[in-house]
Every structure is written in structure tokens, then in C-alpha cells.
Amino acid sequence: EFTGDISFADADFVGAVDFKYARFGGDTSFNTATFESVATFNYADFAGQADFMHAIFERKADFSKVAFADYAIFYATFRQKAVFNYTRFEGKADFWSAEFHDMTDFWVAQFDEDADFRYADFHDYVSIRETSFAGLADFTGVDFYDDIRIDRVKPGRTPIAMTEASL
């Protein structure tokens, strides 16, 4: 358990990283961190802001069943599979300009506020299934280079925006 704010900014994680069941009590920064091996965050709990701005995930990044209580920032690069299954975003989720180079899953994810995917690039198959969006789900300007599967999605109080998205 990490109490208070913590920063892993600019860190270079060479081996596998396992934050499974970790509790981050304050704001947490992985700003410009590089994960050279598998990064596992399953069941982690972020009480404050979670900042993954400009982070690079060279191998699989697994955020399944993670709870983000505040603003989650993922202006990140995912070179291999990115998994956000059963993940709950209680604050705004920001994937603006994120790059997903391999398969990406948002299965039964829950977005309680706005989900910003504007100008993100999905280079491989992406699956958004049984996911709920309570706020605006903005996919404006997103490039989908491979197949996309969107089914049983629950839109929120505003429609899903896909203006200028390339499918």
C-alpha cells in the first residue's frame, strides 16, 4: 500500500512489474515511465489522480479490474496488448492521442464520467464490449487500422461521438 502521493515519473522498469492488488492512496504518477516487460495492475486501486502521460508499455499492459477513483490520464503508447477488462473509471478517463499497437480490450469496463479517446490510434483489433459510458464517449479523430468490435455498449446521457474517425 502506498499512502499519499507517489511518483514513478521517468522510471525505467526493466523486468516484469506486478502492482496486482496495490493500493495507491494519493495522486500517482507514472509520467514518461517505460515498462520494458509485462506490466500487471490487476485489482489495483487508485484513490487519487493516476497519471500515465507519455508512458510507454513495451509488452502487455493489464489493467483488468482496476478502480480509478479520480482522473486517469493515459496519453500513453501500448506496443503490445492492452487490457482494461472490468475496469472502473469513476473520474474522467483520458486516452487522448494514445497509441495502441496490438490488440486492445475494454470488456465490461465502466466509465462514470467522460471518456476521451480523441485522436487515439488503434493499429490492431480493438474490442469494446458490454462497456458502459455514463458521460460523453468521444472518439473524434480516432484511427482504427484493423477490425473493431463494439457491441452491447451502454451509452450515457450523451451520444458516442465518432466525428472524423476512420474505420
Tab-separated table of N, CA and C in Angstrom:
chain	number	residue	atom	x	y	z
A	1	GLU	N	0.847	-1.182	0.000
A	1	GLU	CA	0.000	0.000	0.000
A	1	GLU	C	0.886	1.236	0.000
A	2	PHE	N	0.485	2.201	-0.853
A	2	PHE	CA	1.197	3.470	-0.950
A	2	PHE	C	0.262	4.549	-0.412
A	3	THR	N	0.630	5.172	0.693
A	3	THR	CA	-0.185	6.236	1.253
A	3	THR	C	0.343	7.569	0.753
A	4	GLY	N	-0.528	8.509	0.496
A	4	GLY	CA	-0.100	9.807	-0.002
A	4	GLY	C	0.279	9.741	-1.465
A	5	ASP	N	0.784	10.862	-1.967
A	5	ASP	CA	1.182	10.949	-3.367
A	5	ASP	C	2.479	10.182	-3.582
A	6	ILE	N	2.599	9.597	-4.785
A	6	ILE	CA	3.826	8.867	-5.113
A	6	ILE	C	4.141	9.083	-6.588
A	7	SER	N	5.441	9.146	-6.895
A	7	SER	CA	5.852	9.376	-8.269
A	7	SER	C	6.849	8.316	-8.722
A	8	PHE	N	6.513	7.730	-9.858
A	8	PHE	CA	7.426	6.844	-10.576
A	8	PHE	C	7.785	7.506	-11.908
A	9	ALA	N	7.695	8.824	-11.960
A	9	ALA	CA	7.955	9.576	-13.190
A	9	ALA	C	9.366	9.285	-13.681
A	10	ASP	N	9.477	9.111	-14.978
A	10	ASP	CA	10.754	8.851	-15.656
A	10	ASP	C	11.385	7.510	-15.288
A	11	ALA	N	10.674	6.664	-14.574
A	11	ALA	CA	11.233	5.364	-14.184
A	11	ALA	C	11.364	4.453	-15.402
A	12	ASP	N	12.362	3.600	-15.362
A	12	ASP	CA	12.555	2.585	-16.397
A	12	ASP	C	12.438	1.230	-15.719
A	13	PHE	N	11.291	0.593	-15.891
A	13	PHE	CA	11.052	-0.723	-15.297
A	13	PHE	C	11.549	-1.781	-16.286
A	14	VAL	N	12.680	-2.411	-15.983
A	14	VAL	CA	13.313	-3.352	-16.902
A	14	VAL	C	12.639	-4.723	-16.847
A	15	GLY	N	12.404	-5.254	-15.664
A	15	GLY	CA	11.763	-6.552	-15.510
A	15	GLY	C	10.256	-6.416	-15.426
A	16	ALA	N	9.593	-7.550	-15.277
A	16	ALA	CA	8.139	-7.551	-15.142
A	16	ALA	C	7.728	-6.732	-13.921
A	17	VAL	N	6.648	-5.979	-14.054
A	17	VAL	CA	6.142	-5.133	-12.982
A	17	VAL	C	4.808	-5.700	-12.519
A	18	ASP	N	4.694	-5.931	-11.212
A	18	ASP	CA	3.464	-6.505	-10.670
A	18	ASP	C	2.928	-5.620	-9.555
A	19	PHE	N	1.915	-4.809	-9.902
A	19	PHE	CA	1.222	-3.968	-8.927
A	19	PHE	C	-0.152	-4.562	-8.619
A	20	LYS	N	-0.287	-5.858	-8.791
A	20	LYS	CA	-1.560	-6.537	-8.529
A	20	LYS	C	-1.974	-6.293	-7.078
A	21	TYR	N	-3.219	-5.872	-6.893
A	21	TYR	CA	-3.815	-5.569	-5.581
A	21	TYR	C	-3.186	-4.353	-4.887
A	22	ALA	N	-2.369	-3.587	-5.580
A	22	ALA	CA	-1.751	-2.408	-4.968
A	22	ALA	C	-2.816	-1.356	-4.662
A	23	ARG	N	-2.583	-0.605	-3.591
A	23	ARG	CA	-3.457	0.499	-3.201
A	23	ARG	C	-2.630	1.772	-3.241
A	24	PHE	N	-3.066	2.699	-4.110
A	24	PHE	CA	-2.384	3.984	-4.242
A	24	PHE	C	-3.291	5.023	-3.597
A	25	GLY	N	-2.898	5.545	-2.430
A	25	GLY	CA	-3.763	6.395	-1.627
A	25	GLY	C	-3.889	7.837	-2.080
A	26	GLY	N	-2.910	8.344	-2.804
A	26	GLY	CA	-2.951	9.732	-3.275
A	26	GLY	C	-2.769	9.775	-4.776
A	27	ASP	N	-2.341	10.922	-5.277
A	27	ASP	CA	-2.048	11.037	-6.703
A	27	ASP	C	-0.826	10.177	-7.024
A	28	THR	N	-0.894	9.491	-8.171
A	28	THR	CA	0.175	8.582	-8.574
A	28	THR	C	0.636	8.945	-9.973
A	29	SER	N	1.942	9.113	-10.134
A	29	SER	CA	2.479	9.487	-11.435
A	29	SER	C	3.420	8.407	-11.975
A	30	PHE	N	3.097	7.968	-13.185
A	30	PHE	CA	3.989	7.126	-13.987
A	30	PHE	C	4.350	7.917	-15.249
A	31	ASN	N	4.332	9.237	-15.136
A	31	ASN	CA	4.596	10.127	-16.259
A	31	ASN	C	5.950	9.793	-16.887
A	32	THR	N	5.956	9.566	-18.183
A	32	THR	CA	7.128	9.220	-19.005
A	32	THR	C	7.859	7.963	-18.528
A	33	ALA	N	7.201	7.123	-17.751
A	33	ALA	CA	7.814	5.846	-17.343
A	33	ALA	C	7.833	4.882	-18.530
A	34	THR	N	8.822	4.000	-18.534
A	34	THR	CA	8.912	2.963	-19.556
A	34	THR	C	8.825	1.603	-18.877
A	35	PHE	N	7.929	0.780	-19.387
A	35	PHE	CA	7.753	-0.585	-18.888
A	35	PHE	C	8.278	-1.516	-19.977
A	36	GLU	N	9.465	-2.068	-19.775
A	36	GLU	CA	10.114	-2.869	-20.806
A	36	GLU	C	9.613	-4.306	-20.851
A	37	SER	N	8.940	-4.746	-19.804
A	37	SER	CA	8.386	-6.094	-19.758
A	37	SER	C	6.903	-5.980	-19.408
A	38	VAL	N	6.272	-7.083	-19.097
A	38	VAL	CA	4.848	-7.107	-18.783
A	38	VAL	C	4.557	-6.230	-17.568
A	39	ALA	N	3.484	-5.442	-17.663
A	39	ALA	CA	3.050	-4.581	-16.560
A	39	ALA	C	1.666	-5.039	-16.110
A	40	THR	N	1.575	-5.498	-14.870
A	40	THR	CA	0.322	-6.022	-14.330
A	40	THR	C	-0.171	-5.113	-13.211
A	41	PHE	N	-1.390	-4.613	-13.369
A	41	PHE	CA	-2.012	-3.746	-12.373
A	41	PHE	C	-3.343	-4.330	-11.886
A	42	ASN	N	-3.636	-5.584	-12.203
A	42	ASN	CA	-4.929	-6.187	-11.866
A	42	ASN	C	-5.335	-5.894	-10.428
A	43	TYR	N	-6.602	-5.539	-10.254
A	43	TYR	CA	-7.212	-5.295	-8.944
A	43	TYR	C	-6.600	-4.113	-8.186
A	44	ALA	N	-5.762	-3.331	-8.822
A	44	ALA	CA	-5.188	-2.170	-8.145
A	44	ALA	C	-6.273	-1.118	-7.913
A	45	ASP	N	-6.025	-0.267	-6.949
A	45	ASP	CA	-6.985	0.769	-6.572
A	45	ASP	C	-6.247	2.104	-6.518
A	46	PHE	N	-6.648	3.039	-7.384
A	46	PHE	CA	-6.046	4.371	-7.429
A	46	PHE	C	-7.036	5.355	-6.819
A	47	ALA	N	-6.762	5.861	-5.611
A	47	ALA	CA	-7.671	6.776	-4.920
A	47	ALA	C	-7.574	8.197	-5.467
A	48	GLY	N	-6.403	8.595	-5.926
A	48	GLY	CA	-6.193	9.941	-6.473
A	48	GLY	C	-6.018	9.881	-7.974
A	49	GLN	N	-5.507	10.952	-8.521
A	49	GLN	CA	-5.254	11.016	-9.960
A	49	GLN	C	-4.196	9.980	-10.339
A	50	ALA	N	-4.419	9.291	-11.458
A	50	ALA	CA	-3.458	8.318	-11.994
A	50	ALA	C	-2.913	8.869	-13.308
A	51	ASP	N	-1.633	9.193	-13.324
A	51	ASP	CA	-1.017	9.863	-14.469
A	51	ASP	C	-0.048	8.915	-15.184
A	52	PHE	N	-0.462	8.456	-16.371
A	52	PHE	CA	0.385	7.630	-17.229
A	52	PHE	C	0.735	8.409	-18.503
A	53	MET	N	0.801	9.736	-18.384
A	53	MET	CA	1.083	10.580	-19.532
A	53	MET	C	2.467	10.251	-20.099
A	54	HIS	N	2.494	9.966	-21.377
A	54	HIS	CA	3.724	9.658	-22.130
A	54	HIS	C	4.419	8.387	-21.644
A	55	ALA	N	3.719	7.547	-20.902
A	55	ALA	CA	4.290	6.253	-20.515
A	55	ALA	C	4.355	5.354	-21.746
A	56	ILE	N	5.324	4.456	-21.737
A	56	ILE	CA	5.484	3.503	-22.837
A	56	ILE	C	5.447	2.097	-22.254
A	57	PHE	N	4.545	1.294	-22.790
A	57	PHE	CA	4.409	-0.109	-22.393
A	57	PHE	C	4.913	-0.959	-23.558
A	58	GLU	N	6.117	-1.519	-23.398
A	58	GLU	CA	6.726	-2.309	-24.477
A	58	GLU	C	6.096	-3.699	-24.607
A	59	ARG	N	5.571	-4.232	-23.529
A	59	ARG	CA	4.931	-5.554	-23.514
A	59	ARG	C	3.494	-5.388	-23.039
A	60	LYS	N	2.821	-6.481	-22.798
A	60	LYS	CA	1.418	-6.448	-22.386
A	60	LYS	C	1.226	-5.576	-21.146
A	61	ALA	N	0.159	-4.771	-21.178
A	61	ALA	CA	-0.239	-3.948	-20.033
A	61	ALA	C	-1.633	-4.402	-19.618
A	62	ASP	N	-1.755	-4.885	-18.398
A	62	ASP	CA	-3.036	-5.431	-17.935
A	62	ASP	C	-3.573	-4.599	-16.771
A	63	PHE	N	-4.676	-3.906	-17.036
A	63	PHE	CA	-5.353	-3.079	-16.039
A	63	PHE	C	-6.723	-3.669	-15.705
A	64	SER	N	-6.875	-4.978	-15.817
A	64	SER	CA	-8.159	-5.627	-15.534
A	64	SER	C	-8.555	-5.455	-14.079
A	65	LYS	N	-9.824	-5.124	-13.883
A	65	LYS	CA	-10.432	-4.998	-12.553
A	65	LYS	C	-9.764	-3.933	-11.683
A	66	VAL	N	-9.217	-2.920	-12.328
A	66	VAL	CA	-8.624	-1.789	-11.606
A	66	VAL	C	-9.717	-0.761	-11.352
A	67	ALA	N	-9.629	-0.076	-10.213
A	67	ALA	CA	-10.558	1.007	-9.884
A	67	ALA	C	-9.793	2.323	-9.878
A	68	PHE	N	-10.214	3.238	-10.741
A	68	PHE	CA	-9.654	4.589	-10.792
A	68	PHE	C	-10.702	5.530	-10.206
A	69	ALA	N	-10.479	6.055	-9.002
A	69	ALA	CA	-11.464	6.895	-8.323
A	69	ALA	C	-11.455	8.337	-8.815
A	70	ASP	N	-10.380	8.748	-9.466
A	70	ASP	CA	-10.207	10.139	-9.891
A	70	ASP	C	-9.805	10.143	-11.363
A	71	TYR	N	-9.304	11.237	-11.811
A	71	TYR	CA	-8.876	11.431	-13.195
A	71	TYR	C	-7.787	10.419	-13.554
A	72	ALA	N	-7.983	9.688	-14.659
A	72	ALA	CA	-6.999	8.716	-15.161
A	72	ALA	C	-6.498	9.198	-16.514
A	73	ILE	N	-5.199	9.446	-16.609
A	73	ILE	CA	-4.593	10.007	-17.821
A	73	ILE	C	-3.716	8.946	-18.482
A	74	PHE	N	-4.069	8.594	-19.708
A	74	PHE	CA	-3.322	7.586	-20.453
A	74	PHE	C	-2.915	8.121	-21.823
A	75	TYR	N	-2.190	9.235	-21.893
A	75	TYR	CA	-1.624	9.684	-23.174
A	75	TYR	C	-0.395	8.801	-23.372
A	76	ALA	N	-0.612	7.523	-23.567
A	76	ALA	CA	0.463	6.530	-23.498
A	76	ALA	C	0.602	5.769	-24.811
A	77	THR	N	1.683	4.999	-24.895
A	77	THR	CA	1.929	4.120	-26.030
A	77	THR	C	1.931	2.686	-25.535
A	78	PHE	N	1.077	1.874	-26.127
A	78	PHE	CA	0.969	0.451	-25.792
A	78	PHE	C	1.456	-0.337	-27.007
A	79	ARG	N	2.652	-0.905	-26.932
A	79	ARG	CA	3.226	-1.613	-28.082
A	79	ARG	C	2.680	-3.031	-28.232
A	80	GLN	N	2.243	-3.630	-27.133
A	80	GLN	CA	1.607	-4.946	-27.200
A	80	GLN	C	0.236	-4.854	-26.553
A	81	LYS	N	-0.379	-5.956	-26.300
A	81	LYS	CA	-1.774	-5.995	-25.866
A	81	LYS	C	-2.033	-5.104	-24.657
A	82	ALA	N	-3.158	-4.375	-24.709
A	82	ALA	CA	-3.620	-3.531	-23.599
A	82	ALA	C	-4.985	-4.054	-23.161
A	83	VAL	N	-5.123	-4.328	-21.867
A	83	VAL	CA	-6.349	-4.939	-21.350
A	83	VAL	C	-6.926	-4.064	-20.239
A	84	PHE	N	-8.200	-3.690	-20.411
A	84	PHE	CA	-8.927	-2.892	-19.427
A	84	PHE	C	-10.273	-3.569	-19.127
A	85	ASN	N	-10.263	-4.873	-18.945
A	85	ASN	CA	-11.494	-5.622	-18.699
A	85	ASN	C	-11.966	-5.448	-17.261
A	86	TYR	N	-13.265	-5.174	-17.118
A	86	TYR	CA	-13.888	-4.962	-15.803
A	86	TYR	C	-13.251	-3.792	-15.040
A	87	THR	N	-12.677	-2.868	-15.748
A	87	THR	CA	-12.043	-1.711	-15.129
A	87	THR	C	-13.079	-0.620	-14.911
A	88	ARG	N	-12.991	0.060	-13.770
A	88	ARG	CA	-13.938	1.135	-13.473
A	88	ARG	C	-13.201	2.459	-13.391
A	89	PHE	N	-13.683	3.407	-14.190
A	89	PHE	CA	-13.162	4.763	-14.207
A	89	PHE	C	-14.224	5.658	-13.573
A	90	GLU	N	-14.031	6.022	-12.309
A	90	GLU	CA	-15.021	6.862	-11.623
A	90	GLU	C	-14.874	8.330	-11.995
A	91	GLY	N	-13.668	8.768	-12.313
A	91	GLY	CA	-13.418	10.125	-12.786
A	91	GLY	C	-13.243	10.102	-14.289
A	92	LYS	N	-12.875	11.222	-14.856
A	92	LYS	CA	-12.649	11.299	-16.299
A	92	LYS	C	-11.525	10.343	-16.704
A	93	ALA	N	-11.726	9.656	-17.819
A	93	ALA	CA	-10.702	8.775	-18.394
A	93	ALA	C	-10.192	9.432	-19.669
A	94	ASP	N	-8.906	9.674	-19.734
A	94	ASP	CA	-8.336	10.445	-20.826
A	94	ASP	C	-7.292	9.621	-21.583
A	95	PHE	N	-7.683	9.164	-22.774
A	95	PHE	CA	-6.800	8.399	-23.653
A	95	PHE	C	-6.464	9.218	-24.903
A	96	TRP	N	-6.495	10.551	-24.776
A	96	TRP	CA	-6.261	11.443	-25.896
A	96	TRP	C	-4.908	11.123	-26.544
A	97	SER	N	-4.930	10.877	-27.849
A	97	SER	CA	-3.718	10.600	-28.641
A	97	SER	C	-2.950	9.359	-28.206
A	98	ALA	N	-3.584	8.476	-27.459
A	98	ALA	CA	-2.913	7.226	-27.068
A	98	ALA	C	-2.669	6.366	-28.309
A	99	GLU	N	-1.620	5.568	-28.264
A	99	GLU	CA	-1.293	4.677	-29.378
A	99	GLU	C	-1.374	3.234	-28.902
A	100	PHE	N	-2.243	2.474	-29.563
A	100	PHE	CA	-2.427	1.055	-29.253
A	100	PHE	C	-1.952	0.270	-30.472
A	101	HIS	N	-0.811	-0.416	-30.355
A	101	HIS	CA	-0.205	-1.101	-31.497
A	101	HIS	C	-0.596	-2.565	-31.606
A	102	ASP	N	-1.229	-3.131	-30.602
A	102	ASP	CA	-1.613	-4.541	-30.596
A	102	ASP	C	-3.073	-4.608	-30.164
A	103	MET	N	-3.564	-5.802	-29.940
A	103	MET	CA	-4.954	-5.973	-29.525
A	103	MET	C	-5.257	-5.162	-28.276
A	104	THR	N	-6.478	-4.614	-28.229
A	104	THR	CA	-6.912	-3.799	-27.100
A	104	THR	C	-8.300	-4.237	-26.675
A	105	ASP	N	-8.482	-4.465	-25.380
A	105	ASP	CA	-9.772	-4.908	-24.843
A	105	ASP	C	-10.295	-3.948	-23.794
A	106	PHE	N	-11.537	-3.536	-23.979
A	106	PHE	CA	-12.316	-2.823	-22.964
A	106	PHE	C	-13.602	-3.634	-22.826
A	107	TRP	N	-13.544	-4.720	-22.103
A	107	TRP	CA	-14.690	-5.610	-21.954
A	107	TRP	C	-15.289	-5.400	-20.566
A	108	VAL	N	-16.560	-5.055	-20.513
A	108	VAL	CA	-17.288	-4.774	-19.279
A	108	VAL	C	-16.586	-3.673	-18.465
A	109	ALA	N	-16.004	-2.721	-19.171
A	109	ALA	CA	-15.422	-1.561	-18.492
A	109	ALA	C	-16.545	-0.583	-18.156
A	110	GLN	N	-16.309	0.243	-17.158
A	110	GLN	CA	-17.326	1.199	-16.728
A	110	GLN	C	-16.700	2.584	-16.627
A	111	PHE	N	-17.273	3.527	-17.387
A	111	PHE	CA	-16.818	4.910	-17.388
A	111	PHE	C	-17.917	5.752	-16.754
A	112	ASP	N	-17.695	6.234	-15.524
A	112	ASP	CA	-18.712	7.000	-14.803
A	112	ASP	C	-18.744	8.469	-15.219
A	113	GLU	N	-17.676	8.964	-15.811
A	113	GLU	CA	-17.594	10.335	-16.313
A	113	GLU	C	-17.221	10.265	-17.794
A	114	ASP	N	-16.743	11.356	-18.360
A	114	ASP	CA	-16.377	11.378	-19.773
A	114	ASP	C	-15.195	10.458	-20.058
A	115	ALA	N	-15.224	9.850	-21.243
A	115	ALA	CA	-14.125	9.015	-21.735
A	115	ALA	C	-13.605	9.663	-23.014
A	116	ASP	N	-12.399	10.179	-22.961
A	116	ASP	CA	-11.824	10.928	-24.074
A	116	ASP	C	-10.801	10.070	-24.806
A	117	PHE	N	-11.172	9.632	-26.015
A	117	PHE	CA	-10.269	8.849	-26.862
A	117	PHE	C	-9.872	9.654	-28.101
A	118	ARG	N	-10.101	10.953	-28.082
A	118	ARG	CA	-9.838	11.755	-29.275
A	118	ARG	C	-8.422	11.544	-29.807
A	119	TYR	N	-8.367	11.335	-31.115
A	119	TYR	CA	-7.120	11.218	-31.873
A	119	TYR	C	-6.233	10.055	-31.448
A	120	ALA	N	-6.809	9.076	-30.784
A	120	ALA	CA	-6.061	7.857	-30.460
A	120	ALA	C	-5.902	7.023	-31.736
A	121	ASP	N	-4.883	6.187	-31.760
A	121	ASP	CA	-4.649	5.271	-32.884
A	121	ASP	C	-4.724	3.844	-32.386
A	122	PHE	N	-5.583	3.065	-33.031
A	122	PHE	CA	-5.710	1.636	-32.738
A	122	PHE	C	-5.197	0.886	-33.958
A	123	HIS	N	-3.989	0.340	-33.883
A	123	HIS	CA	-3.347	-0.303	-35.025
A	123	HIS	C	-3.748	-1.762	-35.202
A	124	ASP	N	-4.385	-2.355	-34.215
A	124	ASP	CA	-4.764	-3.762	-34.273
A	124	ASP	C	-6.208	-3.864	-33.806
A	125	TYR	N	-6.691	-5.064	-33.685
A	125	TYR	CA	-8.070	-5.340	-33.279
A	125	TYR	C	-8.388	-4.687	-31.936
A	126	VAL	N	-9.546	-4.039	-31.854
A	126	VAL	CA	-9.997	-3.444	-30.603
A	126	VAL	C	-11.406	-3.949	-30.308
A	127	SER	N	-11.625	-4.290	-29.047
A	127	SER	CA	-12.913	-4.796	-28.615
A	127	SER	C	-13.449	-3.943	-27.473
A	128	ILE	N	-14.634	-3.364	-27.688
A	128	ILE	CA	-15.318	-2.584	-26.655
A	128	ILE	C	-16.671	-3.251	-26.486
A	129	ARG	N	-16.759	-4.171	-25.521
A	129	ARG	CA	-17.963	-4.991	-25.356
A	129	ARG	C	-18.537	-4.843	-23.962
A	130	GLU	N	-19.845	-4.719	-23.915
A	130	GLU	CA	-20.575	-4.641	-22.649
A	130	GLU	C	-20.012	-3.547	-21.739
A	131	THR	N	-19.575	-2.483	-22.356
A	131	THR	CA	-18.980	-1.367	-21.636
A	131	THR	C	-20.020	-0.264	-21.469
A	132	SER	N	-20.000	0.401	-20.317
A	132	SER	CA	-20.964	1.473	-20.082
A	132	SER	C	-20.243	2.814	-20.016
A	133	PHE	N	-20.874	3.802	-20.654
A	133	PHE	CA	-20.373	5.170	-20.684
A	133	PHE	C	-21.442	6.070	-20.078
A	134	ALA	N	-21.208	6.594	-18.889
A	134	ALA	CA	-22.193	7.478	-18.253
A	134	ALA	C	-22.096	8.896	-18.805
A	135	GLY	N	-20.900	9.317	-19.198
A	135	GLY	CA	-20.689	10.646	-19.773
A	135	GLY	C	-20.454	10.533	-21.261
A	136	LEU	N	-19.823	11.536	-21.825
A	136	LEU	CA	-19.507	11.548	-23.248
A	136	LEU	C	-18.391	10.559	-23.542
A	137	ALA	N	-18.590	9.725	-24.535
A	137	ALA	CA	-17.535	8.843	-25.053
A	137	ALA	C	-17.097	9.455	-26.372
A	138	ASP	N	-15.942	10.106	-26.371
A	138	ASP	CA	-15.510	10.886	-27.526
A	138	ASP	C	-14.399	10.166	-28.284
A	139	PHE	N	-14.734	9.711	-29.493
A	139	PHE	CA	-13.793	9.025	-30.371
A	139	PHE	C	-13.487	9.896	-31.595
A	140	THR	N	-13.604	11.200	-31.453
A	140	THR	CA	-13.350	12.128	-32.553
A	140	THR	C	-11.919	11.966	-33.063
A	141	GLY	N	-11.785	11.809	-34.365
A	141	GLY	CA	-10.473	11.747	-34.992
A	141	GLY	C	-9.682	10.484	-34.730
A	142	VAL	N	-10.317	9.462	-34.178
A	142	VAL	CA	-9.618	8.200	-33.895
A	142	VAL	C	-9.380	7.443	-35.195
A	143	ASP	N	-8.218	6.810	-35.310
A	143	ASP	CA	-7.911	5.948	-36.451
A	143	ASP	C	-7.952	4.502	-35.998
A	144	PHE	N	-8.827	3.727	-36.646
A	144	PHE	CA	-8.916	2.288	-36.424
A	144	PHE	C	-8.326	1.620	-37.663
A	145	TYR	N	-7.141	1.037	-37.539
A	145	TYR	CA	-6.451	0.442	-38.682
A	145	TYR	C	-6.810	-1.010	-38.910
A	146	ASP	N	-7.503	-1.629	-37.978
A	146	ASP	CA	-7.857	-3.047	-38.077
A	146	ASP	C	-9.320	-3.169	-37.668
A	147	ASP	N	-9.758	-4.380	-37.413
A	147	ASP	CA	-11.148	-4.613	-37.028
A	147	ASP	C	-11.444	-4.008	-35.668
A	148	ILE	N	-12.699	-3.578	-35.528
A	148	ILE	CA	-13.177	-3.063	-34.252
A	148	ILE	C	-14.488	-3.771	-33.950
A	149	ARG	N	-14.636	-4.168	-32.717
A	149	ARG	CA	-15.871	-4.807	-32.282
A	149	ARG	C	-16.456	-3.976	-31.154
A	150	ILE	N	-17.622	-3.418	-31.418
A	150	ILE	CA	-18.350	-2.657	-30.409
A	150	ILE	C	-19.720	-3.295	-30.306
A	151	ASP	N	-20.009	-3.914	-29.187
A	151	ASP	CA	-21.343	-4.488	-29.021
A	151	ASP	C	-21.791	-4.431	-27.569
A	152	ARG	N	-23.089	-4.356	-27.410
A	152	ARG	CA	-23.750	-4.274	-26.111
A	152	ARG	C	-23.180	-3.137	-25.253
A	153	VAL	N	-22.857	-2.037	-25.915
A	153	VAL	CA	-22.350	-0.856	-25.224
A	153	VAL	C	-23.532	-0.070	-24.680
A	154	LYS	N	-23.379	0.452	-23.483
A	154	LYS	CA	-24.432	1.246	-22.843
A	154	LYS	C	-24.009	2.709	-22.857
A	155	PRO	N	-24.565	3.492	-23.814
A	155	PRO	CA	-24.204	4.908	-23.840
A	155	PRO	C	-24.840	5.656	-22.687
A	156	GLY	N	-24.224	6.749	-22.327
A	156	GLY	CA	-24.700	7.549	-21.195
A	156	GLY	C	-25.666	8.631	-21.616
A	157	ARG	N	-25.601	9.742	-20.916
A	157	ARG	CA	-26.528	10.847	-21.138
A	157	ARG	C	-26.246	11.595	-22.431
A	158	THR	N	-25.100	11.370	-23.035
A	158	THR	CA	-24.771	11.988	-24.323
A	158	THR	C	-24.380	10.892	-25.301
A	159	PRO	N	-24.555	11.134	-26.588
A	159	PRO	CA	-24.216	10.086	-27.559
A	159	PRO	C	-22.716	9.859	-27.655
A	160	ILE	N	-22.362	8.744	-28.257
A	160	ILE	CA	-20.955	8.441	-28.519
A	160	ILE	C	-20.534	9.248	-29.741
A	161	ALA	N	-19.489	10.042	-29.611
A	161	ALA	CA	-19.025	10.891	-30.717
A	161	ALA	C	-17.924	10.184	-31.491
A	162	MET	N	-18.117	10.088	-32.825
A	162	MET	CA	-17.109	9.458	-33.676
A	162	MET	C	-16.817	10.325	-34.898
A	163	THR	N	-16.960	11.630	-34.770
A	163	THR	CA	-16.701	12.554	-35.852
A	163	THR	C	-15.254	12.410	-36.327
A	164	GLU	N	-15.062	12.354	-37.618
A	164	GLU	CA	-13.743	12.265	-38.244
A	164	GLU	C	-12.981	10.990	-37.882
A	165	ALA	N	-13.649	10.025	-37.286
A	165	ALA	CA	-12.979	8.747	-37.007
A	165	ALA	C	-12.853	7.976	-38.309
A	166	SER	N	-11.736	7.280	-38.485
A	166	SER	CA	-11.564	6.456	-39.688
A	166	SER	C	-11.665	4.997	-39.279
A	167	LEU	N	-12.618	4.332	-39.920
A	167	LEU	CA	-12.879	2.919	-39.609
A	167	LEU	C	-12.421	2.049	-40.757
